[in-house]
Amino acid sequence: MNLDGQTALVTGASRGLGRAIARQLAAQGAAVCVNYATRAAEAATLVEEIAAGGGRAIAVAADVGDAAQAEAMVHRVNDDLGPLTILVNNAGLAWRATLETFDVAGMERMRRTNVDGLIHMTRFAARTMRERGYGRIVNLSSIAGHGTALPGNAFYAATKAAVSVLTKRFAMELGPFGVTVNAVAPGFILTDMVKDGRTPEEYDRIVNKMSEISMVGRTGKPGDIANAVAFLAAPESGFITAQVLTVDGGRMDYIGHS
Ligand code: NAP
């Protein structure tokens, strides 16, 4: 699908899924803002890569959990790339803990990015989109938010359940203004996020286990998610809203029925 003339902002695009999504939207013709929190060099190389391929991109540092920084980033995109038409709320943290190891600061840090960040970005992007009567917002939820059984993910799952319900509520609020809001709920995708905090042995073990409990017999690749996001971000997807699209290779480890 063609995204010529569109302007996209992808939060957390310095690595992992955000990087693959930014690359894909640029390949389809969108001008792209590569947002990052700390990895300036990685964001800069992606901008160079997009420019080398004939596309337009800028890198913008902003902590999405800080309302003022989120707002300033949307202004910068409108000024430098053109009015924002696609927002991908991808930035996220996966802090693993149990009832025994829970601590308020860890939870607060994760919630601030995963939930508050999505709210701030949506509020400010929606102003531009409402004025123009057009917009596509795609949020990164997770199958953890549906109730999968991976140990240590309880609090992360709670933030992602919030992402899924906010997707539906924001879709209802913004639908009358030509703005669709959907989410993609990835399964286990090979990025640094799922490597962080695990030894190489633990990582190998979990990759094998996740492959076995997926119907297609493998873990996901960033491109699997980027394709789904690009589909929902396209002008042709305007009759799809308030949906959470699961992209997990058919995972079979759910806690129970609900
Ligand atoms: P990742 O490799 O850890 O990358 C996270 C990105 O988010 C980085 O670019 C990071 O920026 C950015 N970021 C973190 N906090 C931020 C903040 N406050 N403001 C702006 N940017 C911030 O993660 P990933 O695996 O690509 O995951 C991307 C999204 O998909 C997350 O929302 C995650 O929850 C969701 N997801 C992932 C999986 C999976 O299996 N990988 C599964 C389900 C859902 P810097 O690097 O510059 O600090």
mmCIF file of C-alpha atoms and ligand atoms in Angstrom:
data_model
loop_
_atom_site.group_PDB
_atom_site.id
_atom_site.type_symbol
_atom_site.label_atom_id
_atom_site.label_comp_id
_atom_site.label_asym_id
_atom_site.label_seq_id
_atom_site.Cartn_x
_atom_site.Cartn_y
_atom_site.Cartn_z
ATOM 1 C CA MET A 1 0.000 0.000 0.000
ATOM 2 C CA ASN A 2 1.247 3.427 -0.938
ATOM 3 C CA LEU A 3 2.020 6.040 1.738
ATOM 4 C CA ASP A 4 3.305 8.823 -0.533
ATOM 5 C CA GLY A 5 2.508 12.226 0.959
ATOM 6 C CA GLN A 6 1.954 10.825 4.456
ATOM 7 C CA THR A 7 3.876 11.877 7.554
ATOM 8 C CA ALA A 8 4.491 9.235 10.214
ATOM 9 C CA LEU A 9 5.839 9.444 13.749
ATOM 10 C CA VAL A 10 7.067 6.160 15.245
ATOM 11 C CA THR A 11 7.876 6.283 18.953
ATOM 12 C CA GLY A 12 10.778 4.160 20.169
ATOM 13 C CA ALA A 13 12.200 3.646 16.685
ATOM 14 C CA SER A 14 15.906 3.442 17.559
ATOM 15 C CA ARG A 15 15.763 -0.366 17.718
ATOM 16 C CA GLY A 16 13.536 -3.429 17.641
ATOM 17 C CA LEU A 17 9.988 -3.257 16.343
ATOM 18 C CA GLY A 18 9.897 0.553 16.088
ATOM 19 C CA ARG A 19 12.957 0.520 13.852
ATOM 20 C CA ALA A 20 11.415 -2.104 11.544
ATOM 21 C CA ILE A 21 8.111 -0.183 11.457
ATOM 22 C CA ALA A 22 9.802 3.152 10.628
ATOM 23 C CA ARG A 23 11.813 1.460 7.872
ATOM 24 C CA GLN A 24 8.694 -0.147 6.388
ATOM 25 C CA LEU A 25 6.573 3.051 6.443
ATOM 26 C CA ALA A 26 9.446 4.943 4.785
ATOM 27 C CA ALA A 27 9.801 2.202 2.134
ATOM 28 C CA GLN A 28 6.112 2.676 1.335
ATOM 29 C CA GLY A 29 6.626 6.410 0.822
ATOM 30 C CA ALA A 30 5.930 8.119 4.162
ATOM 31 C CA ALA A 31 8.173 10.822 5.616
ATOM 32 C CA VAL A 32 9.137 9.442 9.020
ATOM 33 C CA CYS A 33 10.051 10.804 12.437
ATOM 34 C CA VAL A 34 12.331 8.310 14.194
ATOM 35 C CA ASN A 35 11.732 8.978 17.895
ATOM 36 C CA TYR A 36 14.154 7.670 20.507
ATOM 37 C CA ALA A 37 14.820 8.048 24.221
ATOM 38 C CA THR A 38 18.547 7.314 24.638
ATOM 39 C CA ARG A 39 20.030 5.708 21.489
ATOM 40 C CA ALA A 40 20.818 8.770 19.361
ATOM 41 C CA ALA A 41 23.451 7.037 17.199
ATOM 42 C CA GLU A 42 21.096 4.184 16.256
ATOM 43 C CA ALA A 43 18.321 6.639 15.361
ATOM 44 C CA ALA A 44 20.762 8.670 13.242
ATOM 45 C CA THR A 45 21.850 5.603 11.232
ATOM 46 C CA LEU A 46 18.230 4.777 10.431
ATOM 47 C CA VAL A 47 17.616 8.348 9.247
ATOM 48 C CA GLU A 48 20.702 8.095 7.020
ATOM 49 C CA GLU A 49 19.545 4.740 5.657
ATOM 50 C CA ILE A 50 16.094 6.141 4.786
ATOM 51 C CA ALA A 51 17.640 9.218 3.136
ATOM 52 C CA ALA A 52 20.041 6.996 1.150
ATOM 53 C CA GLY A 53 17.007 5.113 -0.164
ATOM 54 C CA GLY A 54 15.451 8.382 -1.369
ATOM 55 C CA GLY A 55 13.116 8.882 1.606
ATOM 56 C CA ARG A 56 12.662 11.702 4.131
ATOM 57 C CA ALA A 57 13.261 11.214 7.858
ATOM 58 C CA ILE A 58 14.303 13.051 11.007
ATOM 59 C CA ALA A 59 15.388 11.720 14.392
ATOM 60 C CA VAL A 60 13.832 13.358 17.451
ATOM 61 C CA ALA A 61 14.802 12.676 21.071
ATOM 62 C CA ALA A 62 11.806 12.747 23.392
ATOM 63 C CA ASP A 63 10.633 10.861 26.445
ATOM 64 C CA VAL A 64 7.031 10.084 25.553
ATOM 65 C CA GLY A 65 6.184 9.861 29.256
ATOM 66 C CA ASP A 66 6.838 13.599 29.563
ATOM 67 C CA ALA A 67 3.856 15.538 28.220
ATOM 68 C CA ALA A 68 5.875 18.649 27.288
ATOM 69 C CA GLN A 69 8.421 16.606 25.304
ATOM 70 C CA ALA A 70 5.659 14.656 23.555
ATOM 71 C CA GLU A 71 3.909 17.868 22.551
ATOM 72 C CA ALA A 72 7.123 19.509 21.342
ATOM 73 C CA MET A 73 7.897 16.447 19.198
ATOM 74 C CA VAL A 74 4.509 16.629 17.430
ATOM 75 C CA HIS A 75 5.095 20.343 16.680
ATOM 76 C CA ARG A 76 8.563 19.565 15.346
ATOM 77 C CA VAL A 77 7.160 16.883 13.004
ATOM 78 C CA ASN A 78 4.391 19.154 11.724
ATOM 79 C CA ASP A 79 6.947 21.911 11.050
ATOM 80 C CA ASP A 80 9.763 19.826 9.559
ATOM 81 C CA LEU A 81 8.003 16.979 7.723
ATOM 82 C CA GLY A 82 4.423 18.185 7.190
ATOM 83 C CA PRO A 83 1.155 17.583 9.075
ATOM 84 C CA LEU A 84 1.206 14.319 10.993
ATOM 85 C CA THR A 85 -1.078 11.668 9.484
ATOM 86 C CA ILE A 86 0.251 8.426 11.047
ATOM 87 C CA LEU A 87 1.157 7.903 14.705
ATOM 88 C CA VAL A 88 2.620 4.583 15.842
ATOM 89 C CA ASN A 89 2.733 4.325 19.644
ATOM 90 C CA ASN A 90 5.470 1.712 19.864
ATOM 91 C CA ALA A 91 7.776 2.901 22.697
ATOM 92 C CA GLY A 92 7.563 0.459 25.566
ATOM 93 C CA LEU A 93 9.339 -1.134 28.481
ATOM 94 C CA ALA A 94 8.958 -4.719 29.673
ATOM 95 C CA TRP A 95 9.800 -4.796 33.381
ATOM 96 C CA ARG A 96 9.517 -8.331 34.706
ATOM 97 C CA ALA A 97 8.447 -8.894 38.325
ATOM 98 C CA THR A 98 6.305 -11.083 40.556
ATOM 99 C CA LEU A 99 4.243 -10.261 43.650
ATOM 100 C CA GLU A 100 7.416 -10.999 45.655
ATOM 101 C CA THR A 101 9.740 -8.763 43.643
ATOM 102 C CA PHE A 102 7.286 -5.936 42.836
ATOM 103 C CA ASP A 103 8.433 -2.418 43.593
ATOM 104 C CA VAL A 104 6.576 0.802 43.037
ATOM 105 C CA ALA A 105 9.394 2.592 41.201
ATOM 106 C CA GLY A 106 9.736 -0.182 38.588
ATOM 107 C CA MET A 107 6.005 -0.224 37.967
ATOM 108 C CA GLU A 108 5.835 3.566 37.775
ATOM 109 C CA ARG A 109 8.669 3.728 35.253
ATOM 110 C CA MET A 110 7.004 1.156 32.988
ATOM 111 C CA ARG A 111 3.498 2.609 33.277
ATOM 112 C CA ARG A 112 4.819 6.101 32.522
ATOM 113 C CA THR A 113 6.115 4.961 29.119
ATOM 114 C CA ASN A 114 3.635 2.213 28.184
ATOM 115 C CA VAL A 115 0.429 3.977 29.229
ATOM 116 C CA ASP A 116 1.023 7.678 29.968
ATOM 117 C CA GLY A 117 3.285 7.978 26.912
ATOM 118 C CA LEU A 118 0.589 6.577 24.639
ATOM 119 C CA ILE A 119 -1.986 8.969 26.114
ATOM 120 C CA HIS A 120 0.231 12.060 25.715
ATOM 121 C CA MET A 121 1.218 11.201 22.159
ATOM 122 C CA THR A 122 -2.363 10.450 21.142
ATOM 123 C CA ARG A 123 -3.686 13.693 22.657
ATOM 124 C CA PHE A 124 -1.192 15.883 20.808
ATOM 125 C CA ALA A 125 -1.251 13.994 17.512
ATOM 126 C CA ALA A 126 -5.051 13.960 17.555
ATOM 127 C CA ARG A 127 -5.152 17.771 17.502
ATOM 128 C CA THR A 128 -3.465 17.849 14.085
ATOM 129 C CA MET A 129 -5.457 14.878 12.790
ATOM 130 C CA ARG A 130 -8.837 16.258 13.903
ATOM 131 C CA GLU A 131 -8.139 19.617 12.232
ATOM 132 C CA ARG A 132 -7.414 17.863 8.950
ATOM 133 C CA GLY A 133 -10.154 15.250 9.308
ATOM 134 C CA TYR A 134 -7.763 12.363 8.721
ATOM 135 C CA GLY A 135 -5.436 10.161 10.729
ATOM 136 C CA ARG A 136 -4.206 6.644 11.453
ATOM 137 C CA ILE A 137 -3.058 5.689 14.947
ATOM 138 C CA VAL A 138 -1.581 2.237 15.595
ATOM 139 C CA ASN A 139 -0.649 1.164 19.125
ATOM 140 C CA LEU A 140 1.662 -1.654 20.162
ATOM 141 C CA SER A 141 -0.162 -3.796 22.674
ATOM 142 C CA SER A 142 0.872 -7.396 23.466
ATOM 143 C CA ILE A 143 -0.719 -10.811 23.740
ATOM 144 C CA ALA A 144 0.366 -10.550 27.398
ATOM 145 C CA GLY A 145 -2.573 -8.159 27.696
ATOM 146 C CA HIS A 146 -4.944 -10.903 26.447
ATOM 147 C CA GLY A 147 -3.828 -13.206 29.284
ATOM 148 C CA THR A 148 -0.895 -15.353 28.189
ATOM 149 C CA ALA A 149 0.894 -17.495 30.767
ATOM 150 C CA LEU A 150 4.572 -16.395 30.575
ATOM 151 C CA PRO A 151 5.835 -16.069 34.198
ATOM 152 C CA GLY A 152 7.038 -12.625 35.337
ATOM 153 C CA ASN A 153 4.833 -10.684 32.932
ATOM 154 C CA ALA A 154 1.896 -9.825 35.207
ATOM 155 C CA PHE A 155 2.526 -6.102 35.593
ATOM 156 C CA TYR A 156 3.676 -5.652 32.009
ATOM 157 C CA ALA A 157 0.481 -7.462 30.955
ATOM 158 C CA ALA A 158 -1.562 -4.968 32.968
ATOM 159 C CA THR A 159 -0.028 -2.032 31.081
ATOM 160 C CA LYS A 160 -0.715 -3.753 27.761
ATOM 161 C CA ALA A 161 -4.325 -4.525 28.718
ATOM 162 C CA ALA A 162 -4.587 -0.762 29.285
ATOM 163 C CA VAL A 163 -3.186 -0.154 25.783
ATOM 164 C CA SER A 164 -5.830 -2.435 24.255
ATOM 165 C CA VAL A 165 -8.755 -0.806 26.028
ATOM 166 C CA LEU A 166 -7.474 2.731 25.383
ATOM 167 C CA THR A 167 -7.217 1.815 21.693
ATOM 168 C CA LYS A 168 -10.942 1.061 21.600
ATOM 169 C CA ARG A 169 -11.943 4.091 23.664
ATOM 170 C CA PHE A 170 -9.799 6.510 21.612
ATOM 171 C CA ALA A 171 -11.180 4.980 18.400
ATOM 172 C CA MET A 172 -14.675 5.886 19.590
ATOM 173 C CA GLU A 173 -13.622 9.446 20.418
ATOM 174 C CA LEU A 174 -11.725 10.092 17.193
ATOM 175 C CA GLY A 175 -13.779 8.130 14.663
ATOM 176 C CA PRO A 176 -16.086 11.063 13.832
ATOM 177 C CA PHE A 177 -12.997 13.080 12.801
ATOM 178 C CA GLY A 178 -11.739 10.572 10.227
ATOM 179 C CA VAL A 179 -9.148 9.136 12.590
ATOM 180 C CA THR A 180 -8.875 5.358 13.069
ATOM 181 C CA VAL A 181 -7.212 3.852 16.139
ATOM 182 C CA ASN A 182 -6.117 0.215 16.152
ATOM 183 C CA ALA A 183 -3.555 -1.916 17.928
ATOM 184 C CA VAL A 184 -1.271 -4.765 17.004
ATOM 185 C CA ALA A 185 -0.723 -7.343 19.758
ATOM 186 C CA PRO A 186 2.555 -9.133 19.015
ATOM 187 C CA GLY A 187 3.507 -12.514 20.387
ATOM 188 C CA PHE A 188 7.156 -13.333 21.101
ATOM 189 C CA ILE A 189 9.283 -11.342 18.634
ATOM 190 C CA LEU A 190 13.057 -11.533 18.524
ATOM 191 C CA THR A 191 14.258 -8.083 19.617
ATOM 192 C CA ASP A 192 16.633 -6.820 22.306
ATOM 193 C CA MET A 193 13.654 -6.411 24.641
ATOM 194 C CA VAL A 194 13.155 -10.160 24.965
ATOM 195 C CA LYS A 195 16.946 -10.699 25.320
ATOM 196 C CA ASP A 196 17.456 -8.087 28.048
ATOM 197 C CA GLY A 197 17.671 -9.521 31.568
ATOM 198 C CA ARG A 198 18.096 -13.124 30.376
ATOM 199 C CA THR A 199 21.286 -15.192 30.220
ATOM 200 C CA PRO A 200 22.104 -16.691 26.777
ATOM 201 C CA GLU A 201 20.933 -20.088 28.125
ATOM 202 C CA GLU A 202 17.640 -18.650 29.398
ATOM 203 C CA TYR A 203 17.172 -16.865 26.087
ATOM 204 C CA ASP A 204 17.749 -20.054 24.044
ATOM 205 C CA ARG A 205 15.365 -21.942 26.307
ATOM 206 C CA ILE A 206 12.579 -19.383 25.957
ATOM 207 C CA VAL A 207 12.998 -19.078 22.188
ATOM 208 C CA ASN A 208 12.649 -22.867 21.859
ATOM 209 C CA LYS A 209 9.657 -22.947 24.178
ATOM 210 C CA MET A 210 7.881 -20.063 22.401
ATOM 211 C CA SER A 211 8.478 -21.740 19.024
ATOM 212 C CA GLU A 212 6.979 -25.011 20.303
ATOM 213 C CA ILE A 213 3.828 -23.345 21.646
ATOM 214 C CA SER A 214 3.144 -21.377 18.472
ATOM 215 C CA MET A 215 0.964 -22.999 15.800
ATOM 216 C CA VAL A 216 3.389 -22.021 13.047
ATOM 217 C CA GLY A 217 6.355 -23.416 14.996
ATOM 218 C CA ARG A 218 8.513 -20.314 15.196
ATOM 219 C CA THR A 219 9.024 -17.020 17.015
ATOM 220 C CA GLY A 220 8.254 -13.719 15.296
ATOM 221 C CA LYS A 221 10.491 -11.345 13.357
ATOM 222 C CA PRO A 222 10.215 -7.533 13.532
ATOM 223 C CA GLY A 223 9.064 -7.550 9.892
ATOM 224 C CA ASP A 224 6.010 -9.659 10.864
ATOM 225 C CA ILE A 225 4.855 -6.787 13.061
ATOM 226 C CA ALA A 226 5.891 -3.980 10.707
ATOM 227 C CA ASN A 227 3.690 -5.488 7.966
ATOM 228 C CA ALA A 228 0.638 -5.542 10.222
ATOM 229 C CA VAL A 229 1.236 -1.957 11.378
ATOM 230 C CA ALA A 230 1.691 -0.722 7.809
ATOM 231 C CA PHE A 231 -1.589 -2.375 6.784
ATOM 232 C CA LEU A 232 -3.517 -0.595 9.557
ATOM 233 C CA ALA A 233 -1.731 2.695 8.801
ATOM 234 C CA ALA A 234 -2.792 2.730 5.145
ATOM 235 C CA PRO A 235 -5.501 5.047 3.773
ATOM 236 C CA GLU A 236 -7.340 1.936 2.456
ATOM 237 C CA SER A 237 -7.837 0.667 6.034
ATOM 238 C CA GLY A 238 -10.222 3.481 6.941
ATOM 239 C CA PHE A 239 -13.148 1.161 7.758
ATOM 240 C CA ILE A 240 -11.068 -0.760 10.326
ATOM 241 C CA THR A 241 -11.032 0.829 13.770
ATOM 242 C CA ALA A 242 -11.074 -0.138 17.472
ATOM 243 C CA GLN A 243 -9.416 -3.460 16.609
ATOM 244 C CA VAL A 244 -6.595 -5.289 18.336
ATOM 245 C CA LEU A 245 -4.902 -7.449 15.704
ATOM 246 C CA THR A 246 -3.050 -10.401 17.236
ATOM 247 C CA VAL A 247 0.158 -11.288 15.388
ATOM 248 C CA ASP A 248 1.631 -14.184 17.364
ATOM 249 C CA GLY A 249 1.915 -17.208 15.055
ATOM 250 C CA GLY A 250 -0.989 -18.798 16.910
ATOM 251 C CA ARG A 251 0.231 -18.984 20.521
ATOM 252 C CA MET A 252 -1.348 -21.747 22.597
ATOM 253 C CA ASP A 253 -0.464 -20.802 26.194
ATOM 254 C CA TYR A 254 -3.356 -18.808 27.569
ATOM 255 C CA ILE A 255 -4.142 -18.786 31.308
ATOM 256 C CA GLY A 256 -7.791 -19.697 30.790
ATOM 257 C CA HIS A 257 -11.027 -18.719 29.115
ATOM 258 C CA SER A 258 -12.712 -15.414 29.783
HETATM 259 P P1 NAP B 1 12.936 -2.592 22.520
HETATM 260 O O1 NAP B 1 13.813 -3.330 21.589
HETATM 261 O O2 NAP B 1 13.274 -2.610 23.971
HETATM 262 O O3 NAP B 1 12.825 -1.076 22.025
HETATM 263 C C1 NAP B 1 12.109 -0.166 22.783
HETATM 264 C C2 NAP B 1 12.163 1.200 22.139
HETATM 265 O O4 NAP B 1 11.377 2.092 22.944
HETATM 266 C C3 NAP B 1 13.559 1.787 22.058
HETATM 267 O O5 NAP B 1 13.686 2.425 20.814
HETATM 268 C C4 NAP B 1 13.580 2.820 23.187
HETATM 269 O O6 NAP B 1 14.383 3.967 22.907
HETATM 270 C C5 NAP B 1 12.146 3.262 23.197
HETATM 271 N N1 NAP B 1 11.707 3.867 24.458
HETATM 272 C C6 NAP B 1 11.664 3.312 25.680
HETATM 273 N N2 NAP B 1 11.170 4.200 26.589
HETATM 274 C C7 NAP B 1 10.889 5.330 25.891
HETATM 275 C C8 NAP B 1 10.359 6.592 26.237
HETATM 276 N N3 NAP B 1 9.990 6.871 27.503
HETATM 277 N N4 NAP B 1 10.222 7.531 25.261
HETATM 278 C C9 NAP B 1 10.568 7.251 23.971
HETATM 279 N N5 NAP B 1 11.075 6.082 23.591
HETATM 280 C C10 NAP B 1 11.244 5.123 24.536
HETATM 281 O O7 NAP B 1 11.409 -3.125 22.435
HETATM 282 P P2 NAP B 1 10.656 -3.938 21.253
HETATM 283 O O8 NAP B 1 10.800 -5.381 21.502
HETATM 284 O O9 NAP B 1 11.035 -3.369 19.941
HETATM 285 O O10 NAP B 1 9.130 -3.565 21.596
HETATM 286 C C11 NAP B 1 8.470 -2.472 20.973
HETATM 287 C C12 NAP B 1 7.019 -2.445 21.451
HETATM 288 O O11 NAP B 1 6.381 -3.690 21.157
HETATM 289 C C13 NAP B 1 6.859 -2.240 22.964
HETATM 290 O O12 NAP B 1 5.731 -1.456 23.231
HETATM 291 C C14 NAP B 1 6.638 -3.664 23.467
HETATM 292 O O13 NAP B 1 5.959 -3.684 24.699
HETATM 293 C C15 NAP B 1 5.830 -4.248 22.337
HETATM 294 N N6 NAP B 1 5.914 -5.716 22.266
HETATM 295 C C16 NAP B 1 7.093 -6.350 22.021
HETATM 296 C C17 NAP B 1 7.132 -7.750 21.969
HETATM 297 C C18 NAP B 1 8.382 -8.529 21.695
HETATM 298 O O14 NAP B 1 8.326 -9.775 21.771
HETATM 299 N N7 NAP B 1 9.495 -7.912 21.349
HETATM 300 C C19 NAP B 1 5.957 -8.472 22.199
HETATM 301 C C20 NAP B 1 4.772 -7.798 22.452
HETATM 302 C C21 NAP B 1 4.758 -6.412 22.474
HETATM 303 P P3 NAP B 1 15.993 4.028 23.226
HETATM 304 O O15 NAP B 1 16.527 2.721 22.688
HETATM 305 O O16 NAP B 1 16.448 5.200 22.443
HETATM 306 O O17 NAP B 1 16.158 4.170 24.697
#
